[in-house]
Coordinates of C-alpha atoms in Angstrom, one line a residue:
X1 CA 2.9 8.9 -17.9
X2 CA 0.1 11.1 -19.1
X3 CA -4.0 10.5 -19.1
X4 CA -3.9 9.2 -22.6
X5 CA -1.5 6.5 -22.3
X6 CA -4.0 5.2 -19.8
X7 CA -6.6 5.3 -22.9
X8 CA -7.7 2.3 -24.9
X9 CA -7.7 4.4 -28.0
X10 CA -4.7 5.8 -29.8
X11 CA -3.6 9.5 -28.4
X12 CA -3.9 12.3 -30.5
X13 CA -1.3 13.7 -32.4
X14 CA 0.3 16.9 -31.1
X15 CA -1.1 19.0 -34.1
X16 CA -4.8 17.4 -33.1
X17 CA -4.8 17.7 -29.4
X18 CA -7.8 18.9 -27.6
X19 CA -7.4 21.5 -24.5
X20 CA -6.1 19.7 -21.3
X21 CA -9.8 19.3 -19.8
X22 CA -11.5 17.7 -22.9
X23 CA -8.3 15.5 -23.2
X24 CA -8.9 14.7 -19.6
X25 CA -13.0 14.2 -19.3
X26 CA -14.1 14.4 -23.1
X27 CA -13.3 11.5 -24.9
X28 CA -15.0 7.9 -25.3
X29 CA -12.1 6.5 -23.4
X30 CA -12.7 8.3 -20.0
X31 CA -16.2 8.0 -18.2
X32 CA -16.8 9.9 -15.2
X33 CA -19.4 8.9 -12.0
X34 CA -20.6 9.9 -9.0
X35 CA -22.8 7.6 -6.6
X36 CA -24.7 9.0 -3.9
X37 CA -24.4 6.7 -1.4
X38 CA -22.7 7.5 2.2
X39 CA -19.6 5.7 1.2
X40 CA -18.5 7.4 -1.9
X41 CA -20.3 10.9 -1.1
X42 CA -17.5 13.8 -2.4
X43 CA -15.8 11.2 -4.5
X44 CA -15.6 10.9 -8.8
X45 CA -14.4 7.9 -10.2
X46 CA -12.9 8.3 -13.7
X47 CA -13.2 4.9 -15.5
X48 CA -10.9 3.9 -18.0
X49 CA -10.0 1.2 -20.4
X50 CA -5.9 1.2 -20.1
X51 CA -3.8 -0.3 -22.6
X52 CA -1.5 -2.6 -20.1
X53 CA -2.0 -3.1 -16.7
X54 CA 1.7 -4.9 -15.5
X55 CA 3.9 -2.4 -14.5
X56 CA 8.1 -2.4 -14.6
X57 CA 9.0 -0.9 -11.9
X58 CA 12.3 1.7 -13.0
X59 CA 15.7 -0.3 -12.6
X60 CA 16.7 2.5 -10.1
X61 CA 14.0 1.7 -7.4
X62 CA 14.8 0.2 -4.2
X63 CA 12.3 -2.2 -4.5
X64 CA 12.7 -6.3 -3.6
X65 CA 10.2 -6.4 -7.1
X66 CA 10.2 -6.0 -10.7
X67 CA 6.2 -6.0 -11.8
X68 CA 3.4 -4.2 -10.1
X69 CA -0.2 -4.5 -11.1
X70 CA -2.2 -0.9 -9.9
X71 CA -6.1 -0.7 -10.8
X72 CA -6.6 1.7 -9.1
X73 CA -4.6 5.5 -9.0
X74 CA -5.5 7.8 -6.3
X75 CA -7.1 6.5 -2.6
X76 CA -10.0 6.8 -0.6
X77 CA -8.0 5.6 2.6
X78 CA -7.0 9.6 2.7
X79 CA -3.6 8.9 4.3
X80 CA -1.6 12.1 4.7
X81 CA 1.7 11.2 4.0
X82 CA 0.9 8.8 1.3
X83 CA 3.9 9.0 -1.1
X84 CA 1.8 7.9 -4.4
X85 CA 0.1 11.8 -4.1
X86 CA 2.7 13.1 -6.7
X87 CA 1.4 10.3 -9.0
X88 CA -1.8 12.3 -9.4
X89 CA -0.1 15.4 -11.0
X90 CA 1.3 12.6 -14.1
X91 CA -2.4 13.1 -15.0
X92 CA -2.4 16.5 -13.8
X93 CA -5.0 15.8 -11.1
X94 CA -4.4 17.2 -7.6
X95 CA -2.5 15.8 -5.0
X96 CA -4.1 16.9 -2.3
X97 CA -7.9 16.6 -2.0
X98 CA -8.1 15.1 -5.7
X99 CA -5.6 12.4 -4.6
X100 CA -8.3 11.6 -1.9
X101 CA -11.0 11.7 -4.0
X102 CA -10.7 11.2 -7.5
X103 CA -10.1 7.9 -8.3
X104 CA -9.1 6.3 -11.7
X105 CA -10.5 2.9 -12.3
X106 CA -8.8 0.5 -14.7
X107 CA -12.2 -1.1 -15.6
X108 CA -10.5 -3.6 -18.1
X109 CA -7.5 -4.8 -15.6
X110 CA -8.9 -8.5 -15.0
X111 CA -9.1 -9.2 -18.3
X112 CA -6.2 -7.3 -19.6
X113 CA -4.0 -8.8 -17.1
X114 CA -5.4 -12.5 -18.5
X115 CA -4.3 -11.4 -21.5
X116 CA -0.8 -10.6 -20.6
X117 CA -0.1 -13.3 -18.7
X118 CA -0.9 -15.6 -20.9
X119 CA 1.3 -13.9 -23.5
X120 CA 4.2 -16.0 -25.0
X121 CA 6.7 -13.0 -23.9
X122 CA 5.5 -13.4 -19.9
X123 CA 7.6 -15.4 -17.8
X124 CA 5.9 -16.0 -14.7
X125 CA 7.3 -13.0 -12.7
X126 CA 6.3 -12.2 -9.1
X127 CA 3.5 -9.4 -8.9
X128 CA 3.2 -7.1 -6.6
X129 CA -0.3 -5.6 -5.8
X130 CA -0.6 -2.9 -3.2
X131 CA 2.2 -1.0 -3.8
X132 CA 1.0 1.8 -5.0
X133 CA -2.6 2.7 -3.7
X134 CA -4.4 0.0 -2.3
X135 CA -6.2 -2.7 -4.6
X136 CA -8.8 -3.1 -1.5
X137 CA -9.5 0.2 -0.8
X138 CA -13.1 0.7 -0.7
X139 CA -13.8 1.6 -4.6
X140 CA -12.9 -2.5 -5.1
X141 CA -16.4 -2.7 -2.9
X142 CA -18.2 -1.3 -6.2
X143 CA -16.0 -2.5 -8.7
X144 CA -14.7 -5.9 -7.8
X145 CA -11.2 -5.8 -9.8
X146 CA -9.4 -8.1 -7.6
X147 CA -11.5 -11.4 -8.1
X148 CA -11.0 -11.2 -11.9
X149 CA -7.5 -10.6 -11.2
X150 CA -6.9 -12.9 -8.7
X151 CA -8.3 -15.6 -11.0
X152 CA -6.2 -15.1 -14.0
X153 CA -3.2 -15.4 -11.1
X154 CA -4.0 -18.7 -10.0
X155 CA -4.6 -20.0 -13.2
X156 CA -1.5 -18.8 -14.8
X157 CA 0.0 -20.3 -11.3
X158 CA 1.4 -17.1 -11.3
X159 CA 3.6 -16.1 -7.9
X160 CA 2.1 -12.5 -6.4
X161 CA 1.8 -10.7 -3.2
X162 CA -0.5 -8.4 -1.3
X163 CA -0.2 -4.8 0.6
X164 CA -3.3 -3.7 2.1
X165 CA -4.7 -1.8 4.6
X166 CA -8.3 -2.6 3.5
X167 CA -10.3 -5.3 4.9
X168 CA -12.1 -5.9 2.0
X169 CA -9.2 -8.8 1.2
X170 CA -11.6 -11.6 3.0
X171 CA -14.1 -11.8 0.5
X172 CA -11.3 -13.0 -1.5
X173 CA -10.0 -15.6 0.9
X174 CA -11.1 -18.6 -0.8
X175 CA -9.4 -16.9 -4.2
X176 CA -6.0 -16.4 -2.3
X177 CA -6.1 -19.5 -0.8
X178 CA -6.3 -21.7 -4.2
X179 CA -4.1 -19.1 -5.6
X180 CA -1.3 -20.8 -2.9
X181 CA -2.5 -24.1 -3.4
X182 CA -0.9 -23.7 -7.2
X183 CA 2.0 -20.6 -6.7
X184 CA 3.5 -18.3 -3.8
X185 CA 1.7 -16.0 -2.2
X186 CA 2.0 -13.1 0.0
X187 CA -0.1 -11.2 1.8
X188 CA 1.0 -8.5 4.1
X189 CA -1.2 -6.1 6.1
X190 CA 0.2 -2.4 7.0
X191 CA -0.7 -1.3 10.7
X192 CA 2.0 1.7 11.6
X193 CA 0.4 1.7 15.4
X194 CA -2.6 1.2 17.2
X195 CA -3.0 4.7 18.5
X196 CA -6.7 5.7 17.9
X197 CA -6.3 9.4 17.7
X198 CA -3.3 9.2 15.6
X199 CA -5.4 6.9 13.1
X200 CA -8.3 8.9 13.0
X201 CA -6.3 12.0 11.8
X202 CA -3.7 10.7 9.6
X203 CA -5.4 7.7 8.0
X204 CA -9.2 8.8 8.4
X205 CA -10.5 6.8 5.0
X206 CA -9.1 3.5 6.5
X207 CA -10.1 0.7 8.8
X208 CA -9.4 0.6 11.9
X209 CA -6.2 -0.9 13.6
X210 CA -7.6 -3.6 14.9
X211 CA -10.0 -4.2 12.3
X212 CA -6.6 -4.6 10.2
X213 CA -5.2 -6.9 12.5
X214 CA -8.6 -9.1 12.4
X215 CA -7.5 -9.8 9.1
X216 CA -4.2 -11.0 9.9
X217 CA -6.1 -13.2 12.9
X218 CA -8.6 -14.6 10.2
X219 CA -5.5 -15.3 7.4
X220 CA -3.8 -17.3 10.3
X221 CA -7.0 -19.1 11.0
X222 CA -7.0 -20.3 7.6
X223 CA -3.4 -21.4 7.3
X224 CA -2.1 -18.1 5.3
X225 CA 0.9 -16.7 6.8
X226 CA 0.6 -12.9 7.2
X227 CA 3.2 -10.5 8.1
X228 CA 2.6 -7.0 8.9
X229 CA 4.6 -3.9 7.5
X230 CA 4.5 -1.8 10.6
X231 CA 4.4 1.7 8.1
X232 CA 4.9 4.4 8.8
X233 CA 6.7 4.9 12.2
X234 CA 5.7 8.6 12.8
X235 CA 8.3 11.0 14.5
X236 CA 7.2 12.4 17.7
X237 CA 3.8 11.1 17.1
X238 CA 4.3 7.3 17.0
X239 CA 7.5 6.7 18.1
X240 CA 7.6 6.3 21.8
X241 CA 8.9 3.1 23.2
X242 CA 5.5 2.5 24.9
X243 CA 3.7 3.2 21.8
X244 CA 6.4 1.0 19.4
X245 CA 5.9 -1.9 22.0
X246 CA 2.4 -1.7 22.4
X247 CA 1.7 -1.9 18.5
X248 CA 4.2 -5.2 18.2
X249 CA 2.4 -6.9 21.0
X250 CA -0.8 -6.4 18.9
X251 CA 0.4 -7.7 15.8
X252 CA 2.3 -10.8 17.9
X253 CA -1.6 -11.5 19.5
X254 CA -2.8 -11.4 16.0
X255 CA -0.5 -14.4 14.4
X256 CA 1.4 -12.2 12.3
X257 CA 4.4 -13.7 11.2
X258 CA 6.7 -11.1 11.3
X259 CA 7.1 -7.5 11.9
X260 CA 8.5 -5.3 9.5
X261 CA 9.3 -1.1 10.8
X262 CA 9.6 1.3 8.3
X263 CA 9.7 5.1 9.5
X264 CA 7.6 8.0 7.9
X265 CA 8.9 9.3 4.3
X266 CA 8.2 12.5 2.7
X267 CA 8.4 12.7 -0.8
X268 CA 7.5 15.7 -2.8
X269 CA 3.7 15.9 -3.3
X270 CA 3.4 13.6 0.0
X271 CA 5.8 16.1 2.0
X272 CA 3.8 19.7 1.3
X273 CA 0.4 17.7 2.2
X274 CA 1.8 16.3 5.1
X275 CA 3.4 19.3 6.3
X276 CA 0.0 21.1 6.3
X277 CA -1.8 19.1 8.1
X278 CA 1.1 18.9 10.7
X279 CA 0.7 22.8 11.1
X280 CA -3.2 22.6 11.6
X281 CA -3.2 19.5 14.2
X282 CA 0.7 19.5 15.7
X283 CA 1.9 23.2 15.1
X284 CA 4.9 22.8 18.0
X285 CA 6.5 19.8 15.3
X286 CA 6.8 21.5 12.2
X287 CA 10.1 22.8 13.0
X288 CA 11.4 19.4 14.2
X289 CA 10.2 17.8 11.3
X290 CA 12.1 20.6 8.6
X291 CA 15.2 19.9 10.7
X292 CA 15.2 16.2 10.7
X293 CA 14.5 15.4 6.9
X294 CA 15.9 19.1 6.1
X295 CA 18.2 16.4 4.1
X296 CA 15.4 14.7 2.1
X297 CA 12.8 12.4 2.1
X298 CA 14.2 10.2 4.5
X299 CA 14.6 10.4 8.5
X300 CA 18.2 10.5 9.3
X301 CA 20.2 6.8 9.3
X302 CA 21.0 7.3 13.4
X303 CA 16.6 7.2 14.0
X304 CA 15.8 4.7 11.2
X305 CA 18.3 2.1 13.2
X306 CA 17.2 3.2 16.5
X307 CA 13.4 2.5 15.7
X308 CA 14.7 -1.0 14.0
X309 CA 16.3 -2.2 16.8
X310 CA 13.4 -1.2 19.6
X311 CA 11.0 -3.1 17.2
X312 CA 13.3 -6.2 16.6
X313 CA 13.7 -6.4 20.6
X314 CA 9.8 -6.2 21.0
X315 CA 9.3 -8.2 18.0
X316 CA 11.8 -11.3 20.0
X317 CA 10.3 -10.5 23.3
X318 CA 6.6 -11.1 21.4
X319 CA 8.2 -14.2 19.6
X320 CA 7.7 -12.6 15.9
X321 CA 12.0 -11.4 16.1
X322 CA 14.0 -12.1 12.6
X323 CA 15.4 -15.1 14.8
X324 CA 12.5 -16.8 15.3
X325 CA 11.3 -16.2 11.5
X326 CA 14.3 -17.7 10.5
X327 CA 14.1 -20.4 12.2
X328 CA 10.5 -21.0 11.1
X329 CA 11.1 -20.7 7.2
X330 CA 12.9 -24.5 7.6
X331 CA 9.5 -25.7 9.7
X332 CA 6.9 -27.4 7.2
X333 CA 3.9 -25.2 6.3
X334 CA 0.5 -25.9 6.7
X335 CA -0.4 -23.9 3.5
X336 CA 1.8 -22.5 0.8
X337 CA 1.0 -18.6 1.3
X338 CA 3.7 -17.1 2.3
X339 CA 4.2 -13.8 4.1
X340 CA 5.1 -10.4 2.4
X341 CA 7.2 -9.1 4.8
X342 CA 10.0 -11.9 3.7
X343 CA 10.6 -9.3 0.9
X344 CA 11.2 -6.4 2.8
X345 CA 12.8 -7.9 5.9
X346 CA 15.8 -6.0 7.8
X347 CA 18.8 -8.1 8.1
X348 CA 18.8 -9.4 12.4
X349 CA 21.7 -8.3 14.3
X350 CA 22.1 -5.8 17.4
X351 CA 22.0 -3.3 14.8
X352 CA 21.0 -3.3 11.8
X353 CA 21.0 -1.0 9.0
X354 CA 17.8 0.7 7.8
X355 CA 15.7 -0.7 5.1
X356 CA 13.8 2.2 3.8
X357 CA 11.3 1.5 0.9
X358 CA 8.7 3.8 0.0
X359 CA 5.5 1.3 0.1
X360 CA 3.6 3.7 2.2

C-alpha cells in the first residue's frame, strides 16, 4: 500500500507523478493539521478521504480473523515495541518518531464502512477493530470515528470485536451495548503488567494500568464480558513470577473474563526502535535480547510456554484459568457481548503450546 491508494481521487499515472512530497502533502485528497492544545502538542494529523476502509487480512497471517477495519495509521499511545511502526514506511513516513506522531485519519470511515456493509457482495463477516493501532487512541477524542462506525455495525447486526488500550471506549458504551443486543461482540482491553515505571517508559502515550482495568470493571458492571490480552510479556523486564502474578490478580479483581499472555515481539521497524530505547534505559539487556530472538521476531518456544503456563496457574488460582472459562461459556449470559480473548485463547493443559499473534 502506498499514500495514494488511501486517496479518494484516482492516482496519477506513472508518466504524471508529482515528486514524493507533493504526492504526499500536495493534493486535494490529503489535508494536514496541527492543534495547539496540550494533548496533541508535536503531533500532525494528515486527513484523508480513503477509498475502502474493510481490510482482508493476507491468507498467510496467523490471525483467528479475516476483516479489519483501521481509521487510524500511526499512534499517539507511543508504545516502543509496537509492531504496526513498519506500516508507516508503506507511506514512506517514519517509524520512529513519525509513527508516534503523525497520524493518518480516515475522515470518511463511518460512512464508507455504511456503505460497504450494506453492499450486496458483504456477508456479514466478523470485524476486527484494534488490531492495528488503536481506534481509541486519543485522536478519536477530536475526531469521533468510532460512533459512526459503531452505528453502521449494529445496524447491519454486524458481529465485531474490540482491542484497546484507550479508555476513551466508555463514551461508546451505550453504542456497544445495543450493538450486542442485535450481533456478537467483543471487547478486549490489553494490560501487559501493572508495573508503573515499566509503563511510563515503554507505553508513555497511554493510560494508565489501572485506568485500563477500570474499563474492564465498568464493562462488567454493565453486563459486557471483557477479557484482557495480557501483551506484551517483556523479557527481563516484566517477566518475573511476582510481577506475572501480580498483573493476573489485577485483572481477576477487575472482572475480566479471561486472561490471555502473549510475550514481546520484534518485528522489523518495531525491533530497531525498540532496541534503542533498550540501549538508552536498560543497556546491561541488549545483549540478552540479540541472543534470545537472534532467531527472529519471536522469543524462543521453551519461554513462550514457560510464561503460558505461570499465567494459566495464576489465572486458575485468581478463578479467570481456561478451565473455568470453559466451563462458563455453557452458563447463560446476562448480555450478549462476548469477550475477545475467546479468539485468541491458548489451548488449557499443563503445557500448552505458544500462541503467538502479533496484536501488539
Amino acid at each position: 500500500m502506498r499514500w495514494d491508494h488511501l486517496a479518494g481521487t484516482p492516482a496519477a499515472s506513472p508518466a504524471s507523478a508529482a515528486p514524493a512530497d507533493i504526492a504526499l502533502f500536495g493534493t486535494d485528497a490529503v489535508t494536514t493539521r496541527t492543534f495547539d492544545t496540550p494533548e496533541f502538542r508535536g503531533v500532525t494529523f494528515h486527513e484523508v478521504r480513503a477509498r475502502s476502509i474493510v481490510n482482508r487480512v493476507p491468507g498467510a497471517s496467523r490471525m483467528p480473523f479475516e476483516w479489519t477495519v483501521n481509521p487510524y495509521r500511526g499512534c499517539t499511545h507511543a508504545c516502543v515495541y509496537c509492531f504496526a511502526r513498519r506500516t508507516h514506511s508503506y507511506l514512506d513516513l517514519d517509524t520512529g518518531i513519525g509513527f508516534d506522531s503523525q497520524i493518518v485519519v480516515k475522515v470518511n470511515a463511518p460512512e464508507l464502512l455504511r456503505a460497504q456493509l450494506a453492499s450486496l457482495r458483504w456477508q456479514g463477516a466478523h470485524i476486527a477493530m484494534g488490531t492495528n493501532v488503536d481506534c481509541y487512541q486519543r485522536a478519536e477524542g477530536r475526531y469521533r470515528l468510532m460512533p459512526g462506525i459503531l452505528e453502521a455495525l449494529r445496524d447491519h447486526a454486524n458481529p465485531f470485536s474490540i482491542l484497546t488500550k484507550g479508555t476513551l471506549i466508555l463514551r461508546d458504551l451505550d453504542l456497544i451495548r445495543q450493538a450486542a443486543d442485535v450481533t456478537e461482540v467483543g471487547v478486549s482491553v490489553s494490560v501487559g503488567f501493572t508495573d508503573h515505571e515499566l509503563w511510563r517508559t515503554v507505553e508513555p502515550g497511554t493510560p494508565a494500568p489501572e485506568r485500563r482495568l477500570d474499563v474492564v470493571r465498568t464493562l462488567a458492571g454493565h453486563g459486557i464480558g471483557c477479557g484482557v490480552l495480557m501483551a506484551p510479556v517483556i523479557p527481563f523486564l516484566g517477566d518475573r513470577p511476582e510481577q506475572l502474578r501480580a498483573t493476573v490478580r489485577a485483572i481477576a479483581e477487575a472482572g475480566a473474563t479471561s486472561v490471555t499472555p502473549l510475550v514481546l515481539h520484534l518485528r522489523p521497524g518495531a525491533r530497531e526502535w525498540f532496541m534503542s530505547w533498550l540501549g538508552r534505559h536498560h543497556p546491561g539487556l541488549v545483549g540478552r535480547y540479540e541472543r534470545m530472538y537472534a532467531a527472529g521476531a519471536y522469543a524462543p518456544t521453551w519461554y513462550q510456554r514457560r510464561i503460558t503456563r505461570q499465567v494459566h496457574e495464576f489465572a486458575d488460582e485468581f478463578g479467570i484459568g481456561p478451565g473455568r472459562r470453559e466451563a462458563s461459556r455453557s452458563q447463560p449470559r446476562s448480555h450478549r457481548g462476548t469477550p475477545l480473548p475467546d479468539h485468541h485463547a491458548q489451548a488449557p493443559g499443563p503445557d500448552p503450546g505458544p500462541v503467538q499473534l502479533t496484536l501488539l
